[in-house]
Structures are given as C-alpha cells and as structure tokens.
XYZ file of C-alpha atoms in Angstrom:
574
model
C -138.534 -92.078 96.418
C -134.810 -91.303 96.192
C -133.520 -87.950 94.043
C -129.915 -87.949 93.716
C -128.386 -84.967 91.576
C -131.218 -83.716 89.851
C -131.386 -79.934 89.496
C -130.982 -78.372 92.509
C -131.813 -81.100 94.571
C -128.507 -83.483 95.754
C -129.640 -86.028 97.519
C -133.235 -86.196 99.033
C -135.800 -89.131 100.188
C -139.350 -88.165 99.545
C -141.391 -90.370 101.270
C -145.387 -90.326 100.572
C -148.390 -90.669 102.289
C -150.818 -93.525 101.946
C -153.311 -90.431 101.749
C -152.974 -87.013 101.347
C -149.260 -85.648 100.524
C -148.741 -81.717 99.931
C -145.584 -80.326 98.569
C -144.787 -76.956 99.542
C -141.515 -74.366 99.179
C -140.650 -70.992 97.933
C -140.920 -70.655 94.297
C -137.644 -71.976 92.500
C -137.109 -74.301 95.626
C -137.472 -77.206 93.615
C -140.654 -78.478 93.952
C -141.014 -79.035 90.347
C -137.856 -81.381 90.606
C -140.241 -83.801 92.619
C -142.756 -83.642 90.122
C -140.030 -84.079 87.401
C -138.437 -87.132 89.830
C -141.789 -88.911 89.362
C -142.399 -88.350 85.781
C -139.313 -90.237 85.505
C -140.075 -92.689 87.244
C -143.023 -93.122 85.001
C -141.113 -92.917 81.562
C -141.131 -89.356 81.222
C -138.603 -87.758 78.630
C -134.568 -87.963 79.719
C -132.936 -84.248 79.995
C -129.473 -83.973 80.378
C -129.613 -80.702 81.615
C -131.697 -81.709 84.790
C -128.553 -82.964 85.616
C -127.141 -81.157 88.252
C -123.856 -79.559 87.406
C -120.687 -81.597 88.638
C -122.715 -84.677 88.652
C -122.080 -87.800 86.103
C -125.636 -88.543 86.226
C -129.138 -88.153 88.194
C -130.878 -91.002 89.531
C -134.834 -91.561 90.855
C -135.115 -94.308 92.628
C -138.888 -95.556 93.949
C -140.450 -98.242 95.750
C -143.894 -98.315 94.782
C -145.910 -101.215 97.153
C -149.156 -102.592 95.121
C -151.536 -105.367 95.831
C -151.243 -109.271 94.412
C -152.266 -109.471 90.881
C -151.719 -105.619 90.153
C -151.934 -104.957 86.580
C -148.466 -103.277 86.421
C -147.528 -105.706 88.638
C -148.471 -108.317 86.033
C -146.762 -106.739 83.237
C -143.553 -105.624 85.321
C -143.359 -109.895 86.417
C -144.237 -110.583 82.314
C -140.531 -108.303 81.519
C -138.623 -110.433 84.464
C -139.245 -107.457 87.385
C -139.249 -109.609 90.787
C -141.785 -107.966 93.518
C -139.709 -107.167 96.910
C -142.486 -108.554 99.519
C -145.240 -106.838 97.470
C -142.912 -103.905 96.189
C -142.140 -102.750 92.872
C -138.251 -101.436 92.870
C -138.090 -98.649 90.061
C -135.122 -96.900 88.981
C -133.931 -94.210 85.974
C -130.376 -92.894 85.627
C -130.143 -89.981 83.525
C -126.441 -88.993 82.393
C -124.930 -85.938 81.684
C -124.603 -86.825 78.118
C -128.156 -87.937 77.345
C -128.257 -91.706 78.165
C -131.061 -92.621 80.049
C -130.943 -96.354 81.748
C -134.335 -97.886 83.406
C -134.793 -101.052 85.655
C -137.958 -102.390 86.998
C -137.282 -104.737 89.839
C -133.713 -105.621 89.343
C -134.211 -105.896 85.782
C -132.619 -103.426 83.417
C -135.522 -102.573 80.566
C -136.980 -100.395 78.289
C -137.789 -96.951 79.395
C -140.891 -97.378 77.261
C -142.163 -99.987 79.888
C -141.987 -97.452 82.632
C -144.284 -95.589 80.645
C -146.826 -98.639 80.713
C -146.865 -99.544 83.744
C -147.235 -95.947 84.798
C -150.761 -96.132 83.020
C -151.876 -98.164 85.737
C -150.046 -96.447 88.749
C -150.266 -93.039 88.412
C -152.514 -90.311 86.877
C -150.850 -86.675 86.591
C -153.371 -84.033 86.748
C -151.137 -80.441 85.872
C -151.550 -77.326 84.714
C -150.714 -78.187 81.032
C -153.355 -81.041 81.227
C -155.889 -77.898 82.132
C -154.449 -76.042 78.982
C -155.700 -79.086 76.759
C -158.967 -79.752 78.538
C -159.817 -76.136 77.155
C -159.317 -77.472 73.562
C -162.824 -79.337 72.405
C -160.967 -82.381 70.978
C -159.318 -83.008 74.012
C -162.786 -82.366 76.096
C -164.643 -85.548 74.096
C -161.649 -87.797 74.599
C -161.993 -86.952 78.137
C -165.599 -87.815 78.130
C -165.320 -90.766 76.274
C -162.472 -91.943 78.830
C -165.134 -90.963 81.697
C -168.149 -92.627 79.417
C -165.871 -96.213 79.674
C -167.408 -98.841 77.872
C -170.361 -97.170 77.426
C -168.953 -95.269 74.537
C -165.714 -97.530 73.835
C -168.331 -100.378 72.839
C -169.670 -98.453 70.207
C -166.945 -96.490 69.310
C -165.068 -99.768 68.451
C -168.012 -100.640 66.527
C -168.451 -97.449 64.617
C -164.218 -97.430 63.819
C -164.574 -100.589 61.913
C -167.342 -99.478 60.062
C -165.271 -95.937 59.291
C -162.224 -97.753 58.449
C -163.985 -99.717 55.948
C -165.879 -96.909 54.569
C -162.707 -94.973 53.517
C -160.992 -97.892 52.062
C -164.126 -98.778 49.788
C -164.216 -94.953 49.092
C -160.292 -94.521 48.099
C -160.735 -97.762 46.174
C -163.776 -96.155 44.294
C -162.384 -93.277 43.631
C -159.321 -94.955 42.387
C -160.947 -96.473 39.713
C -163.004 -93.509 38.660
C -160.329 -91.244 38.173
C -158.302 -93.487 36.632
C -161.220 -94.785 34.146
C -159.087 -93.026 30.989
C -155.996 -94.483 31.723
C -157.082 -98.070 32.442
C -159.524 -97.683 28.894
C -156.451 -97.452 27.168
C -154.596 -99.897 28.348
C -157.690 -102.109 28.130
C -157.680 -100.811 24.220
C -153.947 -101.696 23.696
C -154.062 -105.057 25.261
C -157.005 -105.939 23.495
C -154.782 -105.163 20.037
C -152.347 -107.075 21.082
C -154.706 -110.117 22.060
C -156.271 -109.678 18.574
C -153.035 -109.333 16.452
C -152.067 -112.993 18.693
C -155.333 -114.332 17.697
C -154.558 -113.621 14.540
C -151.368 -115.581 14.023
C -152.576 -118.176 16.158
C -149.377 -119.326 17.090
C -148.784 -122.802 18.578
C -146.427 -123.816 21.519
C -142.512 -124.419 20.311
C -143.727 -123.650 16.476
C -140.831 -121.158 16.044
C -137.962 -123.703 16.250
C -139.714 -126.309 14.593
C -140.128 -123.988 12.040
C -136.509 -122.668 12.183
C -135.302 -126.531 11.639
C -137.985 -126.981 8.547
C -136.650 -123.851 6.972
C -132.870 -125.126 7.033
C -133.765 -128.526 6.117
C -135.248 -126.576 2.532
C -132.819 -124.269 1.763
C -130.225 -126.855 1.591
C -132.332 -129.914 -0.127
C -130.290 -130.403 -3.317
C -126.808 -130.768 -0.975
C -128.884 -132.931 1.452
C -130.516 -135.364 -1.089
C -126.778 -135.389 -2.863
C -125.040 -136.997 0.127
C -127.617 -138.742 1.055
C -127.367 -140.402 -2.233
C -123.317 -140.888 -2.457
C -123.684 -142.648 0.813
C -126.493 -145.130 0.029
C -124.193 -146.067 -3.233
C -121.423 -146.448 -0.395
C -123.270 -148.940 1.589
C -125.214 -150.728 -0.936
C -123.632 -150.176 -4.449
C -124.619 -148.045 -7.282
C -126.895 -149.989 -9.855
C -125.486 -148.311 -13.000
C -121.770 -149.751 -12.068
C -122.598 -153.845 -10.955
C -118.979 -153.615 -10.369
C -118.400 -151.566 -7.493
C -117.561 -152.509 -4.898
C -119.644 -151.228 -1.929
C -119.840 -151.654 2.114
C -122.299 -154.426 2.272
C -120.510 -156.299 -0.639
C -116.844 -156.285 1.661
C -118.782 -157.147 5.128
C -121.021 -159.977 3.404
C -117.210 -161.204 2.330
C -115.528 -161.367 5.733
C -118.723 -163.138 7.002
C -118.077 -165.746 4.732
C -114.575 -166.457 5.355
C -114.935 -166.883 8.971
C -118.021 -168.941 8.628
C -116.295 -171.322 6.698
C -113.689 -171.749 9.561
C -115.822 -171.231 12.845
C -116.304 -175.231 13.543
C -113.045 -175.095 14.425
C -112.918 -172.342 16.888
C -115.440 -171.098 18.510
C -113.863 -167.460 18.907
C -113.916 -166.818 15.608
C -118.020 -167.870 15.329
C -118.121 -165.146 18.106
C -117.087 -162.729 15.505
C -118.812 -163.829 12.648
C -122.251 -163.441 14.189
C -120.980 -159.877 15.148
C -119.880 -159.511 11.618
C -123.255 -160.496 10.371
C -124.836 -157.742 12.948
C -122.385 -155.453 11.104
C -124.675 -156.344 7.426
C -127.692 -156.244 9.150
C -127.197 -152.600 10.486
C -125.476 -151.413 7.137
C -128.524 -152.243 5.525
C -130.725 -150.932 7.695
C -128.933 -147.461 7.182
C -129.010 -147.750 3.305
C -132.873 -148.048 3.321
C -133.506 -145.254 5.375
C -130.745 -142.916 3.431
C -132.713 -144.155 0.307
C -136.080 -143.301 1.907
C -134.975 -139.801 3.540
C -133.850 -138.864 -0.612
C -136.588 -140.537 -1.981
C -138.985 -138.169 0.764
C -137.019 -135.269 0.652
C -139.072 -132.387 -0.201
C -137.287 -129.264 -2.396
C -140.264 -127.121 -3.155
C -139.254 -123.811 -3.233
C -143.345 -123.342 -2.825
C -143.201 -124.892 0.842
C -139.840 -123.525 2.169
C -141.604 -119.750 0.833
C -144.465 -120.416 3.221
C -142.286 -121.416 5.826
C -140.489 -118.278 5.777
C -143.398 -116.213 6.091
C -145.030 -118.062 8.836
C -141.495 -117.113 10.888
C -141.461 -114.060 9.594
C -145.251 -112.816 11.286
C -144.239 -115.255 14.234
C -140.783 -112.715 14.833
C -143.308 -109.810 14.207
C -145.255 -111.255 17.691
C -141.761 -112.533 19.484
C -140.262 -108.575 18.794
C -143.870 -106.884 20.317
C -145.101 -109.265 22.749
C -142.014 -111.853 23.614
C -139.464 -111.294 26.313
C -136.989 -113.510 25.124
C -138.103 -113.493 22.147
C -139.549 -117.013 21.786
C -143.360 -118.245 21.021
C -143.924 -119.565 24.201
C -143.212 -115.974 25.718
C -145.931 -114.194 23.476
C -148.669 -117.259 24.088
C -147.739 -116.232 27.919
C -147.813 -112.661 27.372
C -151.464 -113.473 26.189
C -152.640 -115.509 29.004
C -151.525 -112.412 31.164
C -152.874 -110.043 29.057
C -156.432 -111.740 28.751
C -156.462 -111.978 32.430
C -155.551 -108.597 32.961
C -158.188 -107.525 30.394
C -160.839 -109.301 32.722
C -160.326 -107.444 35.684
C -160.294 -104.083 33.627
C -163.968 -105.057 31.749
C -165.069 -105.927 35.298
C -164.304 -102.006 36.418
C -167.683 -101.045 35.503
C -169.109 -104.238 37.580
C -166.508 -103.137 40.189
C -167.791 -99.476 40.554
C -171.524 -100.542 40.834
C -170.348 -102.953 44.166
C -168.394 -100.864 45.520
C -171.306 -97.570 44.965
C -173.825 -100.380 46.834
C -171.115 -101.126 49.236
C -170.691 -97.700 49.928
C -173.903 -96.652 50.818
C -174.750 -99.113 52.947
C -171.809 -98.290 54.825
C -172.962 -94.694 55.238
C -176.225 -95.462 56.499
C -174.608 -97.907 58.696
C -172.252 -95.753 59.842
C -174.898 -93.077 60.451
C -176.348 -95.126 62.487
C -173.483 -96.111 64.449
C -172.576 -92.934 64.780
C -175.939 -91.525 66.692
C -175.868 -94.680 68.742
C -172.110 -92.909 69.810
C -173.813 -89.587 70.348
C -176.572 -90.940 72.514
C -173.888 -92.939 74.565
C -171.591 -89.519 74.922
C -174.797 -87.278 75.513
C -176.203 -90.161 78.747
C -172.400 -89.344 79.687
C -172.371 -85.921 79.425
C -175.242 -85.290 82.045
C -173.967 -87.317 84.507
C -170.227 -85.910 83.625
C -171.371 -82.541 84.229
C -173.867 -83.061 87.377
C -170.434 -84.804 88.736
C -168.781 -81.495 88.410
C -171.361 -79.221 89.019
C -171.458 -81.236 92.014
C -167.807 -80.381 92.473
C -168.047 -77.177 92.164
C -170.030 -76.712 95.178
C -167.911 -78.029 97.236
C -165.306 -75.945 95.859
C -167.464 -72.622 96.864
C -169.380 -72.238 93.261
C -172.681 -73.417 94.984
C -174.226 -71.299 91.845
C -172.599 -72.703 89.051
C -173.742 -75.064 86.496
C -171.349 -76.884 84.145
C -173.513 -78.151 80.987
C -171.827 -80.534 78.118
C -172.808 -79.532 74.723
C -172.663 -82.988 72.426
C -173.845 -82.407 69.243
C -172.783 -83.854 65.377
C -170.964 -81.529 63.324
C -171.777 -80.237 60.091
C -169.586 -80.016 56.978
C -170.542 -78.949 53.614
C -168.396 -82.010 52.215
C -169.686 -84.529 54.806
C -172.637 -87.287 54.310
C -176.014 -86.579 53.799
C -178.258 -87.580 56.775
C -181.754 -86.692 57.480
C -181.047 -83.856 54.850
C -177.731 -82.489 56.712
C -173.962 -82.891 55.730
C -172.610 -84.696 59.136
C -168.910 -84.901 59.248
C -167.700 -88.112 60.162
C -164.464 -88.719 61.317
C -162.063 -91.516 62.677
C -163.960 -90.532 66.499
C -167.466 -90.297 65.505
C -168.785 -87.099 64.091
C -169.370 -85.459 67.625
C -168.139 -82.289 69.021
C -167.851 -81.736 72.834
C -167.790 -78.335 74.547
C -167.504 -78.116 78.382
C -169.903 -74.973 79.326
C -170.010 -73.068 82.483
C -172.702 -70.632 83.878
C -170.847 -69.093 86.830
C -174.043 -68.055 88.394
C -177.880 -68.159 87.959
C -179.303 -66.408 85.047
C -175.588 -66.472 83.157
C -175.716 -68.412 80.076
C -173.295 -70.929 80.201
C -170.076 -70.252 77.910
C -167.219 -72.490 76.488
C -165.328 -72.528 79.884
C -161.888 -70.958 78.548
C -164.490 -67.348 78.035
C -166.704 -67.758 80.852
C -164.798 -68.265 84.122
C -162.234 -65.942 85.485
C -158.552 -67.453 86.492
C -159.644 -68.472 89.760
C -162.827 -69.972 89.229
C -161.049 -71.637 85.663
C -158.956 -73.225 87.852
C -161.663 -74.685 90.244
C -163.742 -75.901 87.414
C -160.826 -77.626 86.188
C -159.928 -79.259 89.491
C -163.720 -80.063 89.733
C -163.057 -81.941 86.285
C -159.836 -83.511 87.150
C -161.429 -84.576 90.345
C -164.251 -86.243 88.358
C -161.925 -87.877 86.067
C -159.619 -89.103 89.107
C -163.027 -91.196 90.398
C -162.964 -92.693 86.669
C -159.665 -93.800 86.760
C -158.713 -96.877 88.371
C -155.363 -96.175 89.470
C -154.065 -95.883 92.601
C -152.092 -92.465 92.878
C -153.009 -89.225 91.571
C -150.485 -85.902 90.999
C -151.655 -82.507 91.172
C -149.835 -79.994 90.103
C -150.989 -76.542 91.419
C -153.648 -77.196 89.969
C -155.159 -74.940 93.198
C -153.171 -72.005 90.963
C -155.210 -69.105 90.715
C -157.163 -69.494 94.069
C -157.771 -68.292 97.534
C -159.352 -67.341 100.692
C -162.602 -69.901 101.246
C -162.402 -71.685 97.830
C -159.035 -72.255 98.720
C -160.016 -74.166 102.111
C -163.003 -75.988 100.060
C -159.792 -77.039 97.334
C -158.089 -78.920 100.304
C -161.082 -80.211 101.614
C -161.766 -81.682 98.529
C -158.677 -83.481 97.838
C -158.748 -84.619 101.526
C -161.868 -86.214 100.782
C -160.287 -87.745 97.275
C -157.789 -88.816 99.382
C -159.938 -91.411 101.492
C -159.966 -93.709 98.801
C -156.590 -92.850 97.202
C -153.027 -91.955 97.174
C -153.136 -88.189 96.478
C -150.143 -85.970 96.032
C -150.105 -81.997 95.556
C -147.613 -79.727 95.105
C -148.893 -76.148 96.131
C -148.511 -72.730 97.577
C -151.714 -72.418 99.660
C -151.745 -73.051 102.866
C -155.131 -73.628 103.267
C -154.467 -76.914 101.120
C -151.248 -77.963 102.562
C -153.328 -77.671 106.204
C -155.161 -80.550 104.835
C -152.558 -83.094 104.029
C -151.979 -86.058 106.135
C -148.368 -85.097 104.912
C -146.160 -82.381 104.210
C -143.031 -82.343 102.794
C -140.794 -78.745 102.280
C -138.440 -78.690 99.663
C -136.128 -76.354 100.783
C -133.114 -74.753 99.294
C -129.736 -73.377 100.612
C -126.507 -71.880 99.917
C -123.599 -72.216 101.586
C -121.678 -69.609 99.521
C -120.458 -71.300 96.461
C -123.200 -74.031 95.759
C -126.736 -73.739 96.192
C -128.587 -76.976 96.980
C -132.004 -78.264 97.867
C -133.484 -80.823 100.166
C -136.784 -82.199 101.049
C -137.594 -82.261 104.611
C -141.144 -83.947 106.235
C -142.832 -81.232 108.363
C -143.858 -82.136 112.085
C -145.371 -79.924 114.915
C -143.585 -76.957 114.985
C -141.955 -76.890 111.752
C -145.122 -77.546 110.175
C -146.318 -74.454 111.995
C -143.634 -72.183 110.795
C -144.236 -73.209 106.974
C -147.315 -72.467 107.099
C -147.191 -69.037 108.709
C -144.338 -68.420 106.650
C -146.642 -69.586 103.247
C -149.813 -67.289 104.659
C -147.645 -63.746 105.422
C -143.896 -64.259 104.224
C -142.051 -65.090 106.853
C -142.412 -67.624 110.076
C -142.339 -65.201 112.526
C -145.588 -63.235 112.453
C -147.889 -63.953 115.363
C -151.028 -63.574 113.318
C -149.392 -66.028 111.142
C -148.950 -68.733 113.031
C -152.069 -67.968 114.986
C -153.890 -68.552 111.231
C -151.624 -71.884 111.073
C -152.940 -73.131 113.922
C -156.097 -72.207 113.393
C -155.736 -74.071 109.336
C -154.356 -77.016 110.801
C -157.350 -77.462 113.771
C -160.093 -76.862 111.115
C -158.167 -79.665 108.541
C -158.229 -81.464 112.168
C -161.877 -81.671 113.033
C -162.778 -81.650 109.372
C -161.393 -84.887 109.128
C-alpha cells in the first residue's frame, strides 16, 4: 500500500505480511493514518481534512493479491476491474475540496463498490467495534453472524412470516378504525344508488328527450309548414287551379317526350325529369304523413318535461358532465364500491383468522430461532472461554444469556406477552465470571479495563474464525493490557495468524515481538514541516523499537536486554 499526503504522512509504502504485521510508533506518529489509508481503500468515508496541508489531494493506493475465483475478485471483474497476474489494483484520491475518486483495477467506479468488495477482503476489528459489542443488540447480531446458517435459515423464515403479520395487522386495524367513516359513505352511496334506481334512467334518454321536448313545443309552426309545403309540391285541393310543383315537372316531361325520337339527348333528360316527379312525390307523402302524425298534446310534451326535469336532478348530483350516461356510470362505480365496503365485516373475520394463525406460526418460528441462537451460544461462548485462557483468564467463564423478551403489549404465548420484532423476539447478553465462584455479569459491569479488553479480543478472535475473509485489522484492541496477558495477546494473534493475514497496530511490545512484521511509523521535523514515514524494522532497528516501546527510550540496557529476550521467546514460540 502507497499513502501519499495524508495527514502527517507524505509519502510512505506499507508493505504487509502474508502473516502477522504489527504497527508500532509514538502516539500521534501516525499510526492511525495507516488504519485510516486502509479504510479507504475499503470505501471508508472521504475527509478533506486528512488532507495534508499544501497538498491538492491524498491518494491510497493498494495491491491486494487473491486467489482465482475470489468473490471480490468476481464482483471487481463483473464492474470491468482487470486482475494484474492475480492482483487487484485499488486506488482512492481524496481532494482538498471533498471529491473523492475510486478505481478498481484500472477502472474508475463507485466508491460504494470498494465498500463491497471490502466485505469479502477485510474484517476491521477496533476499539469502537468493542464499544458496540457491549450494546445487547449488537451482541445477537454478532451471534447470529457466528450462528451462520444455522440461524439465517430460520431467521429468513421467521422475517417472512413477521412481515406478513404486520401488514395483515395494519390492514386490520385500518378497517376497524375506520369502520364509522366507511359506514357513512356506505350510507350515502347507497342513497344515491336508490334515488338512481328510482328514476331508472336509460342510456342517451336525456337527448332523446331534449329533441322530443322541442319537437312539442313548436307543433302548431311545424305541422303549418309542413302543410304549405305539401300544397307546394302537390297542390291544394280546395283551389284545383293552382298550380303546384308536380303539376310544372309532369309538364316539362311531356314536352320533351314528345320530341325525344329525335334526339336521344333530350330522352336523357326526360327520364331524369321523370326521376324529378317521382322524388317530388315521394316528399309530399311523407310531409303529409309527418302532419297527419304530428302529435301536439300539451298532455305528452308536460310529461316529457318532467321526466328531464328528475333526469337533471341525477345529472346535477351524480353526473360529471352532466349527461345520463355519466350518472348510470357513477352507479356502476358506486355499486361496486358499495361491495367491497359490505364485504368489511367478511374482510375483518379473514383477516382476525389470518392473523392468528400467523401468531402461532410465528411463535413457533420464533422458538425454532431461539433454539438455533441458544445451540450457538454454548459453543460461542466455550470458543471464548476458550480464548480467554490463552489470554491468561484460565478462570473465567463467558456464558450467553438467550432468552425471549417480554412486553406487556406483545403476543400471548404459553400465557406470556413475547415481544416479537423484525429479528426474532430474542435478547442476547454476553456474561463474564472473571473467576470461580463470581456470578457472571453483563461484561461492560463485570470485567475491569484490562480484562474488558481481553474478553473482547477473545470475541473478536472468535468472530475472525467465522469470517471467511482473508485479512483481519486490529486496532489496539490489546488497549488496556500488560505484563503476561500481554505476551498471551501476541501469542494469540500469532497463532490467528497461521491461517490468515493479520494486521495490528499497537503499543506493546510484547505483541509487536510476535509479528512476522513490523513496520514504525515514524515522525520528524525538520524545523518548519513535520512529516511522517513508515519504515520496516530489521535486526537492530527492530531491537531499538522495542526497547524504546518497553522503557522510553532505545538506549537502556535492560531494555534491549527485555527486547531480545521478547523477540527469542516470539522465536521459539513459533
């Protein structure tokens, strides 16, 4: 890993063992800017003011080497990454003004991918992640992520079931609580269904209606012209001398038929002429049937006037645009409508059934969960215990308490409110009896700083077997501890280190001893700016850090006798 102009550090290449890798340094050396340089690697959050002043930017560069077929291998190749002979390239530019720039294999991407693929390269065990372990929720997602499928199987099972639950129950309650308002607007629709009914109107009725109602109140003026233009077309009978339409075309049909032999265009009109009668009488007939029909009953066009006027009455309530065919609509809607509020009561009683077979399903779900987390929990805590004496506690017992909460609003189950929640209705608290014939405690009141600090190594350490990536951080995590247990701390992650990539940053010696690696981040001043580099420790210079972390400085004898004395045990240990 390359750190360029990040906090105090210019320009240093960390390189890290395959196995165990301690950093070490005075305090405000910058040993946290190497943790920091990873977590950006790994899609931590950009902050411009890691930037080291001067600088346009910092910029972490990695090469992270991973077998064939990796997972975030996989998924870098799936967002265009190319592997360099088996080597993941990684790279984050922070600038001074907040812009933060990522690329995965000579692919610019999203920072958020970093943060993927760092699920399955690196797991950061810190002093704030020992903070959260103290808090109970945080303990049963840790045992659940130790539990694997063992508890993710039925935990996906009992989720479902939980999710269902609450949507049948906000559904249900819903439609309870809202039983007055949807009565009345069952009430009002029902009205208006009934004053439709009523009426009984009929598709397109209005305008035929409308036309009827003109057609009456103008009969007399109708049936008059109708009348002056039958006479017109085929003569009045009280005056046999008129002279009317069909008299005048019968006339020019005769003259030309009397001529047509002798030219054939003027038979063309004739026949065309005699059309002309044909026609005219056709129109006289039917203006002497339309007076003969029409009706002027003042009786009929009354009626029709009131049948409009209740049919406005239902366009004005129930129409939108005012037309029949709107209110017989609004009625189909309506009725439908009216259905589904009728079928509330049928409603409530499925979804009351529904309900409680979802509770006693879900109660059962939910012990199979706590018998899955409690088979866990032994073995969780007889893998720390275990730990722990290793980590001189030989005497102290870690217990897991698993057991279903109560809540005075919760289900009823075997005569108990349970409280179920979205994770089961579980709570987990991590217990520790320091020493035989102590009862065990929540850990955060029973152990003292330095033996809270090996119980939560012992737990991280635990955890670290669980997790199947490759590289774990630890970040004095050792903080708080000393003398033998401090010796048994870098034992331990010397051992952890067998099978993975370990990295620590620390102050004890007694754990740096231990590292098949050691790198000293090391500041200096020149007068008017204040740097800091990171140097790999060899043979002498090893030495002299580690008297200098066991008395103060690198030049006491005793010191460096203890050194040597660290490093030969780590040595033969090993």
């Amino acid at each position: 890993m390359r750190i360029r102009s990040l906090g105090v550090i210019d320009d240093a290449v960390v390189e890290l063992s395959p196995g165990f890798t301690a950093v070490t340094g005075e305090t405000g050396a910058g040993k946290t800017m190497v943790v920091t340089s990873l977590g950006l690697l790994l899609g931590g959050r950009a902050d411009p003011a890691l930037v080291r002043i001067g600088a346009k930017a910092a910029v972490v560069e990695g090469r992270i080497v991973m077998p064939p077929g990796a997972p975030a291998a996989v998924r870098a190749e799936e967002a265009g990454a190319e592997l360099d002979d088996g080597a993941l390239l990684i790279s984050r530019t922070v600038s001074a003004e907040g812009r933060s720039r990522a690329h995965v294999g000579g692919r610019s991407v999203p920072v958020g991918l970093l943060g993927e693929l760092a699920e399955d390269l690196v797991a950061v065990h810190g002093q704030t992640d020992q903070q959260g372990l103290l808090r109970p929720a945080r303990q049963r997602q840790a045992l659940d992520r130790y539990a694997g499928d063992a508890v993710a199987v039925p935990l996906e099972k009992y989720g479902s079931a939980y999710r269902r639950l609450r949507s049948v129950a906000v559904e249900l309650e819903e439609i309870t609580t809202r039983a007055r308002e949807r009565a009345q607007e069952a009430d009002l629709l029902r009205f208006g269904l009934d004053e439709i009914a009523a009426v009984e109107p009929v598709a397109g009725e209005d305008t035929e209606l409308a036309a009827e109602a003109e057609r009456l109140g103008h009969a007399e003026s109708l049936a008059s012209a109708a009348q002056l233009a039958h006479g017109a077309l085929a003569g009045n009978p009280e005056d046999p001398e008129a002279i009317d339409a069909n008299m005048l075309v019968a006339g020019a049909h005769r003259a030309l038929e009397s001529v047509r032999s002798h030219d054939p265009a003027l038979g063309a009109l004739a026949e065309r002429i005699g059309e002309l009668g044909i026609l005219l009488s056709d129109v006289a007939g039917e203006l002497a049937g339309y007076a003969d029909d029409l009706d002027a009953d003042p009786l009929r066009l009354a009626a029709v006037e009131e049948r409009r006027a209740a049919l406005t009455q239902l366009t004005r309530k129930y129409g939108s645009d005012g037309t029949v065919d709107s209110v017989l609509e609004w009625a189909e809607q309506g009725a439908a409508r009216l259905l589904e509020l009728d079928g509330d009561d049928e409603r409530i009683t499925e979804l009351t059934v529904e309900r409680d077979g979802l509770r006693s399903e879900l109660s059962l779900l939910a012990q199979a969960l706590t018998d899955a987390r409690v088979e866990a929990a032994t073995r969780f805590a007889s893998a720390v215990t275990e730990e722990l004496a290793s980590l001189a506690m030989p005497h102290a017992r870690v217990t897991i308490d698993v057991r279903q909460a109560e809540d005075a609003d919760g289900v009823e189950v075997g005569g108990r409110p349970v409280a179920y929640g979205p994770s089961g209705a579980d709570e987990v608290e991590l217990l520790l009896a320091p020493h035989p014939g102590a009862q065990p405690r929540p850990i955060a009141k029973g152990a003292s700083g330095g033996e809270l600090s090996r119980v939560m190594l012992a737990v991280e350490v635990v955890f670290a077997g669980s997790d199947p990536v490759p590289t774990y951080l630890f970040d004095e995590v050792d903080a708080g501890v000393g003398g033998k247990a401090a010796v048994e701390v870098g034992r331990r992650l010397a051992k952890l280190a067998k099978s993975a990539q370990v990295v620590v940053v620390t102050h004890l010696p007694q754990v740096a001893a231990f590292a098949d690696r050691q790198l000293l981040v090391e500041k200096t001043n020149d007068g008017s700016v204040t740097r800091s580099g990171v140097t790999v420790l060899e043979g002498e210079a090893r030495i002299r850090e580690l008297s200098r972390m066991l008395a103060g400085h690198e030049d006491s004898v005793s010191a460096r006798a203890h050194a040597e004395e660290l490093l030969a045990a780590a040595r033969a240990d090993a």
